[in-house]
Short mmCIF file of C-alpha atoms in Angstrom, two decimals:
data_model
loop_
_atom_site.label_atom_id
_atom_site.label_comp_id
_atom_site.label_asym_id
_atom_site.label_seq_id
_atom_site.Cartn_x
_atom_site.Cartn_y
_atom_site.Cartn_z
CA ALA A 6 127.24 171.66 178.04
CA PHE A 7 124.80 173.82 176.09
CA VAL A 8 123.20 171.77 173.29
CA THR A 9 123.12 173.78 170.05
CA GLN A 10 122.03 171.26 167.43
CA ASP A 11 118.61 172.92 166.98
CA TYR A 12 120.05 176.42 166.49
CA PHE A 13 121.02 178.06 163.21
CA GLU A 14 124.49 179.29 162.30
CA LYS A 15 124.66 182.91 163.49
CA ASP A 16 125.84 185.12 166.36
CA TYR A 17 124.29 184.58 169.79
CA GLU A 18 124.44 186.04 173.26
CA LEU A 19 124.17 183.58 176.13
CA ARG A 20 123.04 185.06 179.45
CA MET A 21 123.51 183.18 182.71
CA ARG A 22 122.01 184.23 186.03
CA LEU A 23 123.71 182.92 189.16
CA THR A 24 122.15 183.19 192.61
CA SER A 25 124.21 182.70 195.76
CA LYS A 26 123.04 180.99 198.93
CA GLU A 27 122.51 184.46 200.38
CA GLY A 28 120.07 185.26 197.56
CA ILE A 29 122.37 187.67 195.72
CA SER A 30 121.99 187.38 191.90
CA HIS A 31 124.62 188.07 189.28
CA THR A 32 124.19 188.02 185.49
CA LYS A 33 126.98 186.97 183.13
CA SER A 34 126.82 187.42 179.33
CA LEU A 35 128.79 185.45 176.76
CA ASN A 36 128.80 186.37 173.06
CA PHE A 37 129.62 183.59 170.60
CA SER A 38 129.24 182.61 166.94
CA LEU A 39 127.69 179.22 166.23
CA VAL A 40 129.14 177.34 163.27
CA GLU A 41 128.06 174.01 161.88
CA TYR A 42 130.11 171.02 162.99
CA ILE A 43 130.02 167.85 160.88
CA PRO A 44 132.52 165.15 161.83
CA THR A 45 134.38 163.56 158.93
CA PHE A 46 136.43 160.37 158.95
CA ASP A 47 137.79 157.54 156.80
CA ILE A 48 137.88 154.12 158.49
CA LEU A 49 139.43 150.95 157.09
CA GLY A 50 138.22 147.59 158.35
CA GLU A 51 139.82 144.20 158.72
CA ALA A 52 140.99 142.33 155.62
CA GLY A 53 138.80 139.38 154.71
CA PHE A 54 135.45 141.02 155.51
CA GLN A 55 133.47 142.91 152.85
CA LEU A 56 131.00 145.58 153.94
CA LYS A 57 127.43 144.65 153.10
CA SER A 58 125.34 147.08 155.18
CA ILE A 59 125.58 150.29 157.22
CA ILE A 60 122.97 152.16 159.25
CA GLN A 61 122.88 155.21 161.50
CA THR A 62 121.78 154.28 165.01
CA TYR A 63 119.41 155.96 167.48
CA ASP A 64 122.37 157.63 169.29
CA ASP A 65 123.64 159.22 166.02
CA GLY A 66 126.40 156.66 165.75
CA TYR A 67 126.81 153.96 163.12
CA MET A 68 126.61 150.19 162.77
CA THR A 69 128.42 148.33 160.00
CA LEU A 70 128.01 144.72 158.94
CA SER A 71 130.76 142.99 156.96
CA SER A 72 130.99 139.33 156.05
CA ASP A 73 132.76 136.59 154.17
CA ALA A 74 131.68 133.04 153.37
CA THR A 75 134.79 131.67 155.10
CA ASN A 76 135.44 134.20 157.87
CA GLY A 77 131.83 134.74 158.91
CA THR A 78 130.19 137.99 160.03
CA LYS A 79 131.60 141.07 161.72
CA VAL A 80 129.51 143.89 163.19
CA VAL A 81 131.08 147.10 164.48
CA LYS A 82 129.43 149.88 166.49
CA TYR A 83 130.87 153.41 166.08
CA ASP A 84 130.02 156.68 167.78
CA LYS A 85 129.17 159.80 165.75
CA GLU A 86 132.87 160.77 165.55
CA GLY A 87 133.78 157.42 164.00
CA LEU A 88 135.37 155.98 167.14
CA GLU A 89 134.87 152.25 167.56
CA LEU A 90 132.76 151.32 170.59
CA TRP A 91 132.62 147.54 170.22
CA THR A 92 133.06 144.72 167.70
CA LYS A 93 131.35 141.35 167.47
CA LYS A 94 132.49 138.48 165.26
CA ILE A 95 130.16 135.62 164.41
CA PRO A 96 131.63 132.40 162.92
CA ALA A 97 130.63 131.38 159.41
CA THR A 98 129.20 128.17 160.84
CA VAL A 99 126.60 130.31 162.63
CA GLY A 100 125.83 132.61 159.72
CA VAL A 101 127.03 134.97 157.00
CA GLY A 102 125.33 138.36 157.27
CA GLU A 103 124.12 140.48 154.36
CA SER A 104 122.05 143.21 156.04
CA VAL A 105 121.41 144.83 159.42
CA CYS A 106 118.68 147.04 160.88
CA GLU A 107 117.91 148.50 164.32
CA ASP A 108 114.93 147.73 166.53
CA ILE A 109 114.53 151.34 167.63
CA ASP A 110 111.09 151.04 169.23
CA TYR A 111 111.57 147.83 171.20
CA ASP A 112 114.99 147.21 172.73
CA LYS A 113 117.50 149.12 170.54
CA GLY A 114 118.89 145.76 169.44
CA PHE A 115 120.17 144.97 165.96
CA ALA A 116 118.69 142.35 163.62
CA ILE A 117 121.06 140.66 161.17
CA ALA A 118 119.90 138.74 158.10
CA GLY A 119 121.84 136.54 155.70
CA TRP A 120 122.36 132.82 155.32
CA ARG A 121 123.94 129.83 157.02
CA GLN A 122 125.25 126.63 155.52
CA ASN A 123 123.04 123.67 156.46
CA GLY A 124 124.84 120.63 155.14
CA THR A 125 124.92 120.97 151.36
CA HIS A 126 122.30 123.74 151.28
CA LYS A 127 121.83 127.27 152.56
CA ASP A 128 119.09 128.45 154.93
CA THR A 129 117.89 131.99 155.56
CA TRP A 130 119.52 133.18 158.81
CA VAL A 131 118.26 135.93 161.12
CA ARG A 132 119.96 136.85 164.41
CA LYS A 133 119.27 139.57 166.95
CA ILE A 134 122.00 141.07 169.13
CA ASN A 135 121.91 143.70 171.87
CA HIS A 136 123.11 147.28 171.47
CA THR A 137 125.61 147.28 174.34
CA ASP A 138 128.16 144.70 173.17
CA GLY A 139 126.55 142.60 170.40
CA GLY A 140 125.51 139.81 172.77
CA LEU A 141 122.99 137.25 171.54
CA ILE A 142 119.26 137.89 172.04
CA TRP A 143 117.97 135.18 169.70
CA ASN A 144 119.10 133.22 166.65
CA LYS A 145 116.79 131.75 163.98
CA HIS A 146 117.02 130.07 160.60
CA PHE A 147 114.31 129.50 158.00
CA GLY A 148 114.41 127.35 154.90
CA TYR A 149 112.96 124.54 152.83
CA ASP A 150 114.38 121.03 152.85
CA ASN A 151 117.09 120.38 150.25
CA VAL A 152 116.69 123.87 148.79
CA ASP A 153 118.97 126.92 148.98
CA ASP A 154 117.53 130.00 150.70
CA ALA A 155 119.23 133.27 151.63
CA ALA A 156 118.37 136.78 152.78
CA THR A 157 119.76 139.90 151.13
CA VAL A 158 117.98 142.66 153.10
CA ILE A 159 116.14 143.15 156.40
CA LYS A 160 114.07 146.18 157.44
CA ARG A 161 111.98 147.12 160.46
CA SER A 162 108.23 146.90 159.76
CA ILE A 163 105.58 149.22 161.18
CA ASP A 164 104.05 146.48 163.36
CA ASP A 165 107.09 145.91 165.61
CA GLY A 166 108.54 143.11 163.50
CA PHE A 167 110.92 142.65 160.59
CA ILE A 168 110.51 142.03 156.87
CA VAL A 169 113.25 139.96 155.22
CA GLY A 170 113.82 139.87 151.48
CA GLY A 171 115.99 137.50 149.49
CA TRP A 172 115.76 134.46 147.27
CA THR A 173 115.09 130.74 147.32
CA TYR A 174 115.89 128.03 144.81
CA ASN A 175 112.66 126.75 143.28
CA ARG A 176 111.70 123.49 144.93
CA TRP A 177 109.98 121.96 141.91
CA GLY A 178 113.08 121.49 139.79
CA THR A 179 112.97 120.79 136.09
CA ASP A 180 110.00 118.50 135.63
CA SER A 181 106.52 118.15 134.19
CA ILE A 182 103.34 117.97 136.22
CA ILE A 183 100.30 116.41 134.57
CA VAL A 184 96.89 117.12 136.07
CA ILE A 185 93.98 115.02 134.72
CA HIS A 186 90.49 116.49 135.00
CA ASP A 187 87.02 114.89 134.87
CA ASP A 188 87.15 115.28 131.12
CA PRO A 189 89.47 112.44 129.97
CA TYR A 190 90.31 114.34 126.80
CA ARG A 191 91.64 117.36 128.68
CA VAL A 192 95.14 117.18 130.07
CA VAL A 193 96.95 120.13 131.62
CA ARG A 194 100.71 119.85 131.43
CA THR A 195 102.99 122.31 133.23
CA THR A 196 106.71 122.32 132.52
CA LEU A 197 108.87 123.88 135.23
CA GLU A 198 112.51 124.83 135.00
CA THR A 199 114.55 125.24 138.15
CA GLY A 200 115.50 128.81 139.01
CA TYR A 201 115.97 131.32 141.82
CA ASP A 202 112.77 132.97 143.02
CA ILE A 203 112.13 135.93 145.26
CA ARG A 204 111.28 135.23 148.87
CA LEU A 205 109.68 137.46 151.51
CA LEU A 206 109.72 136.48 155.18
CA LYS A 207 107.81 138.33 157.92
CA ILE A 208 108.89 137.76 161.52
CA TYR A 209 108.01 139.16 164.95
CA SER A 210 110.47 141.04 167.17
CA ASN A 211 111.12 137.77 169.03
CA GLY A 212 112.13 136.01 165.81
CA ASN A 213 109.04 133.88 165.37
CA GLU A 214 107.75 133.61 161.82
CA VAL A 215 104.52 135.41 160.88
CA TRP A 216 104.56 134.25 157.28
CA GLY A 217 107.11 133.32 154.67
CA TYR A 218 106.48 133.12 150.95
CA GLU A 219 108.45 131.56 148.17
CA ASN A 220 106.90 133.27 145.18
CA ASN A 221 103.84 133.71 147.37
CA TYR A 222 103.91 130.01 148.27
CA SER A 223 100.93 129.91 150.61
CA ASN A 224 98.70 126.97 151.51
CA SER A 225 98.32 125.04 148.26
CA ASP A 226 98.99 127.84 145.79
CA TRP A 227 102.31 128.24 144.04
CA TYR A 228 103.03 131.40 142.08
CA ASP A 229 105.72 131.69 139.48
CA ILE A 230 106.81 135.30 139.07
CA SER A 231 107.78 135.03 135.43
CA MET A 232 106.28 135.02 131.96
CA HIS A 233 104.03 132.18 130.84
CA TYR A 234 101.85 130.99 127.97
CA CYS A 235 98.19 129.87 127.95
CA MET A 236 97.46 127.55 125.03
CA PRO A 237 93.95 127.35 123.48
CA SER A 238 94.08 123.55 123.66
CA GLY A 239 93.87 123.69 127.44
CA GLU A 240 97.58 123.34 128.11
CA VAL A 241 99.22 125.91 130.30
CA TRP A 242 102.91 125.88 129.68
CA ILE A 243 105.75 127.76 131.33
CA ARG A 244 108.61 127.56 128.89
CA LYS A 245 111.32 128.75 131.27
CA MET A 246 110.87 130.25 134.69
CA GLY A 247 114.11 132.17 134.97
CA ASP A 248 115.43 133.82 138.11
CA GLN A 249 114.16 136.56 140.40
CA VAL A 250 116.09 138.05 143.32
CA ILE A 251 115.34 140.83 145.84
CA THR A 252 118.21 143.25 146.45
CA ASP A 253 116.49 146.03 148.42
CA LEU A 254 113.12 146.91 149.90
CA ILE A 255 111.20 149.62 151.74
CA ALA A 256 108.84 148.98 154.64
CA ASP A 257 106.28 151.64 153.77
CA GLU A 258 104.39 153.62 156.38
CA ASN A 259 101.09 152.11 155.17
CA GLY A 260 102.29 148.60 156.04
CA ASN A 261 103.15 147.53 152.48
CA TYR A 262 106.55 146.57 151.16
CA LEU A 263 108.20 148.05 148.05
CA VAL A 264 110.83 145.80 146.52
CA THR A 265 113.40 145.87 143.74
CA GLY A 266 116.10 143.61 142.35
CA TRP A 267 116.53 141.79 139.10
CA ASN A 268 114.37 139.48 137.05
CA ASN A 269 115.65 137.08 134.40
CA SER A 270 112.67 135.64 132.56
CA ARG A 271 114.79 133.85 129.94
CA LEU A 272 112.11 134.56 127.40
CA TYR A 273 114.03 137.03 125.29
CA PRO A 274 114.81 136.17 121.66
CA GLY A 275 117.49 133.52 121.41
CA GLY A 276 116.93 132.37 124.98
CA THR A 277 119.36 134.91 126.46
CA ASP A 278 119.74 135.20 130.24
CA LYS A 279 119.67 139.00 130.38
CA LYS A 280 118.46 140.64 133.57
CA ASP A 281 115.86 143.38 134.00
CA MET A 282 115.34 145.78 136.87
CA TYR A 283 111.95 145.37 138.51
CA TYR A 284 109.67 147.07 141.01
CA ALA A 285 106.67 145.68 142.86
CA GLU A 286 104.50 146.52 145.85
CA VAL A 287 103.45 143.77 148.24
CA ASP A 288 100.86 144.14 150.99
CA MET A 289 101.48 143.38 154.66
CA PHE A 290 100.38 139.78 154.14
CA GLY A 291 102.71 139.18 151.19
CA GLY A 292 100.10 139.51 148.44
CA PHE A 293 100.63 141.56 145.30
CA GLU A 294 99.35 145.13 145.37
CA SER A 295 100.83 146.22 142.08
CA THR A 296 103.73 145.41 139.85
CA MET A 297 105.08 146.53 136.52
CA THR A 298 107.48 143.76 135.63
CA TRP A 299 106.13 140.52 137.04
CA SER A 300 103.64 138.20 135.48
CA ARG A 301 102.03 135.53 137.57
CA MET A 302 100.82 131.99 137.06
CA SER A 303 99.29 129.87 139.81
CA LEU A 304 99.16 126.10 139.97
CA TYR A 305 97.14 124.14 142.52
CA ASP A 306 99.38 121.61 144.22
CA HIS A 307 97.91 118.24 143.25
CA LEU A 308 99.91 116.47 145.97
CA ASN A 309 98.56 118.68 148.76
CA PRO A 310 95.14 119.89 147.67
CA ALA A 311 94.36 121.52 151.07
CA GLY A 312 91.01 119.83 151.56
CA ARG A 313 89.83 119.96 147.96
CA THR A 314 88.19 116.61 147.18
CA ASN A 315 86.97 117.21 143.65
CA VAL A 316 89.70 116.26 141.23
CA SER A 317 88.41 118.88 138.81
CA ASP A 318 89.56 121.53 141.30
CA TRP A 319 93.15 120.53 140.64
CA ARG A 320 93.25 123.12 137.99
CA VAL A 321 95.70 125.52 136.49
CA THR A 322 94.78 129.19 136.36
CA CYS A 323 96.78 132.08 135.07
CA GLY A 324 96.75 135.84 135.34
CA THR A 325 99.07 138.36 133.75
CA TYR A 326 99.85 141.91 134.78
CA PRO A 327 99.90 144.19 131.71
CA ALA A 328 103.48 145.34 132.03
CA ASN A 329 106.88 145.14 130.41
CA PRO A 330 110.26 144.55 132.05
CA LEU A 331 112.20 147.68 132.90
CA GLY A 332 115.12 147.34 130.54
CA SER A 333 116.36 146.24 127.14
CA TYR A 334 115.99 142.61 126.08
CA SER A 335 119.54 142.56 124.76
CA GLU A 336 121.33 143.98 127.82
CA ASP A 337 121.53 143.58 131.60
CA GLU A 338 119.77 146.05 133.89
CA ILE A 339 119.80 145.46 137.66
CA GLY A 340 118.17 147.32 140.52
CA TYR A 341 120.24 147.59 143.71
CA GLY A 342 118.58 150.39 145.69
CA ILE A 343 115.10 151.81 146.21
CA VAL A 344 113.69 154.92 147.96
CA LYS A 345 110.35 156.68 147.94
CA SER A 346 110.20 159.35 145.24
CA GLN A 347 110.77 162.99 146.23
CA GLY A 348 108.08 163.97 143.72
CA GLY A 349 110.14 165.42 140.90
CA TYR A 350 108.10 163.59 138.26
CA GLY A 351 105.22 162.34 140.38
CA GLY A 352 106.50 158.79 140.57
CA ASP A 353 106.13 156.28 143.38
CA VAL A 354 109.77 155.28 143.86
CA VAL A 355 113.25 156.01 142.57
CA LEU A 356 115.39 153.00 141.67
CA ALA A 357 119.17 152.91 141.35
CA GLY A 358 121.28 150.26 139.67
CA GLU A 359 123.18 149.51 136.52
CA ALA A 360 122.57 149.50 132.79
CA TYR A 361 124.75 148.07 130.05
CA GLN A 362 124.61 150.12 126.88
CA ARG A 363 126.23 152.33 124.26
CA ASP A 364 125.91 156.02 125.08
CA ASP A 365 127.99 157.60 122.36
CA LEU A 366 127.71 155.55 119.21
CA PRO A 367 130.03 154.65 117.63
CA VAL A 368 132.66 156.04 120.01
CA LYS A 369 131.83 154.26 123.25
CA ALA A 370 132.02 150.53 123.62
CA LYS A 371 129.22 148.78 125.46
CA LEU A 372 129.99 149.32 129.13
CA LYS A 373 128.16 149.64 132.43
CA ASP A 374 126.62 152.92 133.57
CA GLY A 375 124.92 153.94 136.77
CA TRP A 376 121.17 154.05 136.18
CA VAL A 377 118.62 156.06 138.19
CA VAL A 378 114.92 155.82 137.36
CA ASP A 379 111.90 157.73 138.67
CA PHE A 380 109.19 155.10 138.51
CA GLY A 381 105.38 155.31 138.50
CA ILE A 382 103.22 152.23 138.68
CA ASN A 383 100.44 153.41 136.37
CA GLU A 384 102.36 155.53 133.89
CA ASP A 385 103.84 154.49 130.54
CA GLU A 386 104.28 150.92 129.36
CA ASP A 387 107.25 150.18 131.63
CA GLY A 388 106.59 152.67 134.42
CA ALA A 389 109.68 154.83 133.83
CA LEU A 390 108.71 158.49 134.14
CA TRP A 391 112.25 159.73 133.74
CA GLU A 392 115.67 158.15 133.78
CA TYR A 393 119.29 159.13 133.57
CA THR A 394 122.48 157.18 133.18
CA PHE A 395 125.67 158.43 134.83
CA GLY A 396 129.21 157.50 133.94
CA GLU A 397 132.34 158.29 131.97
CA ALA A 398 132.66 157.32 128.33
CA GLU A 399 134.73 154.19 127.75
CA ASN A 400 134.68 153.24 131.46
CA ASP A 401 132.48 151.07 133.66
CA ASP A 402 130.40 152.86 136.29
CA ILE A 403 127.78 151.34 138.62
CA VAL A 404 125.60 152.61 141.46
CA TYR A 405 124.59 150.36 144.36
CA GLY A 406 123.06 152.55 147.06
CA ILE A 407 120.62 155.46 147.18
CA ASP A 408 119.09 157.54 149.96
CA LYS A 409 116.77 160.53 150.18
CA THR A 410 118.06 163.82 151.56
CA ARG A 411 116.16 166.28 153.72
CA ASP A 412 116.29 168.98 151.05
CA GLY A 413 114.24 166.91 148.57
CA CYS A 414 117.16 165.37 146.69
CA TYR A 415 118.94 162.00 146.44
CA ILE A 416 122.42 160.84 147.39
CA VAL A 417 123.81 157.91 145.38
CA THR A 418 126.95 155.79 145.68
CA GLY A 419 128.77 153.11 143.71
CA TYR A 420 132.00 153.19 141.79
CA THR A 421 133.46 154.99 138.83
CA ASN A 422 136.46 154.01 136.77
CA THR A 423 137.63 157.34 135.40
CA THR A 424 141.23 156.25 134.91
CA GLY A 425 140.41 152.95 133.27
CA SER A 426 142.41 151.10 135.93
CA ASP A 427 141.54 151.51 139.62
CA LYS A 428 137.92 151.93 140.68
CA ASP A 429 137.04 154.88 142.90
CA THR A 430 134.22 155.11 145.42
CA TRP A 431 131.70 157.42 143.82
CA LEU A 432 129.25 159.69 145.64
CA PHE A 433 126.91 162.02 143.82
CA LYS A 434 123.84 164.06 144.61
CA LEU A 435 120.80 164.51 142.37
CA ASP A 436 117.92 166.94 142.65
CA SER A 437 114.29 165.76 142.59
CA GLN A 438 114.40 165.64 138.78
CA LEU A 439 117.60 163.56 138.75
CA LEU A 440 119.86 166.42 137.68
CA LEU A 441 123.43 166.23 138.97
CA LEU A 442 124.26 168.64 141.80
CA LEU A 443 127.41 167.16 143.32
CA SER A 444 129.93 164.48 142.39
CA ARG A 445 132.91 163.25 144.43
CA ASN A 446 135.42 160.40 144.03
CA TYR A 447 137.24 158.79 146.96
CA GLY A 448 139.94 156.48 145.66
CA ARG A 449 143.06 154.90 147.11
CA THR A 450 146.02 154.52 144.80
CA GLY A 451 146.51 150.93 143.73
CA ASP A 452 143.21 149.74 145.19
CA ASP A 453 139.71 149.26 143.85
CA ASP A 454 137.22 151.26 145.91
CA THR A 455 133.46 150.77 145.77
CA GLY A 456 130.58 152.45 147.59
CA VAL A 457 127.84 150.01 148.66
CA LYS A 458 125.46 152.12 150.77
CA ALA A 459 125.04 155.89 151.19
CA LEU A 460 123.06 157.68 153.90
CA GLN A 461 122.37 161.25 154.82
CA THR A 462 123.26 161.55 158.49
CA SER A 463 121.51 163.44 161.28
CA ASP A 464 124.17 166.18 161.23
CA GLY A 465 123.49 166.93 157.55
CA GLY A 466 126.56 165.16 156.16
CA TYR A 467 126.79 161.88 154.28
CA VAL A 468 128.25 158.50 155.15
CA VAL A 469 129.32 155.95 152.55
CA GLY A 470 129.91 152.32 153.43
CA GLY A 471 131.94 150.38 150.92
CA ASN A 472 135.05 148.31 150.27
CA THR A 473 138.64 148.82 149.21
CA GLY A 474 141.39 146.52 147.99
CA THR A 475 141.41 143.43 145.82
CA GLY A 476 141.30 139.68 146.36
CA ALA A 477 142.01 138.41 149.86
CA SER A 478 143.09 141.90 150.96
CA ILE A 479 139.68 143.46 150.37
CA ARG A 480 138.30 145.23 153.43
CA SER A 481 135.47 147.51 154.46
CA ARG A 482 135.77 151.27 154.20
CA VAL A 483 133.53 153.85 155.91
CA ILE A 484 133.74 157.43 154.66
CA LYS A 485 131.99 160.29 156.45
CA VAL A 486 131.89 163.63 154.59
CA ASN A 487 130.25 167.02 155.07
CA LYS A 488 127.46 168.50 152.97
CA ALA A 489 129.89 169.51 150.22
CA GLY A 490 131.32 166.00 150.04
CA ASP A 491 134.60 167.04 151.68
CA LEU A 492 136.37 164.37 153.67
CA ASN A 493 138.95 166.37 155.63
CA LYS A 494 136.91 169.41 156.67
CA LYS A 495 134.65 169.79 159.69
#
């Protein structure tokens, strides 16, 4: 049992000295060639559960989370060879999981985040299970009364807790709030339209809440992360709030959180509902550090003035970040994955998602392409230092997951539709300047296959978590490949 993982591929001589009870020593030599061993496998899950999240665990194995609104949540622990160690099913009445992470520093347990149905509304759901068999450690839910809330991603934070990202349905609804000041001739009217807003939730390792913000809803301040107008007459008017959703985040080593997703401000010409990719940095207390695609407007809550006695303090203030949405006003662009930049263009992060465009006018119809953007917060007007779209002409292609590799590159997954019929799981590798190095398709005849998350593994290979099949037969699929993207070679 000689561990060789820290040795290079080459020829070695192993010398063993044996000493008998009588003190007589003998030396034995063994010559051998060390070759790299990377396990590969292709695992199909149970029908009725779609894979949402996959991580590599502290023991070099894997944890997958799959879920369905009817069937509930299923977590499976695999060893590094892809052999199943244990499975845990959680009923939908308890919660529907969307993301999983490992508490490496504390108890090696796994934290699950998603949502649970609470009567006619959803609540954010977070559950912690142990690493031996998935047994319950604690179970929590967080939400606002009569409002939908849900988590989409959970990550371990640097202070032994968890950061949860997702969305909440704006509690104000479509209504007008009139605030009357000391000056009887000055009336501030704010018109709010119901929409989905981003939500960040910070919790301790024991599940207790540290803070939780709905659009930075803290004390008496409410922040709308959308465009707004300030009228010279004294009116501050939000025409339409739109929707904002978190799809992925990074818990940075400095304690801040880097988030992406999509933003629908509904302020484009004609009132279209087109989405834009966004990026923002939030500090460890949930406050804005920097952002390129969000504007902000704050309104003091006149029903709960938090100790303010002077009616003139019930005021409306506004502040705008000088930035443009990352995308075209006439098309959808969505961010699904985020990693720290490898430095190819000096950006802060690299975002992966989808764009909807014409690449080859007039040949190609408007279709979806995978979109990868190197993004810098203080660069050009929308922060994009460099971007590439990836996909076949006349076919839809999307990327959902991205990870950094140890050689300074990126691995990306999603789906490609090269045949125009079945979708294939798509895995490709980019260098630090987003140039294509490797591209592989993993499709099953007659099925739609999609990659959701991609990771570089500790043995140097890559694992892709995704789904295969259609309709009620859809199931999770876990593909482990070597450095060249080969599935059936070790």
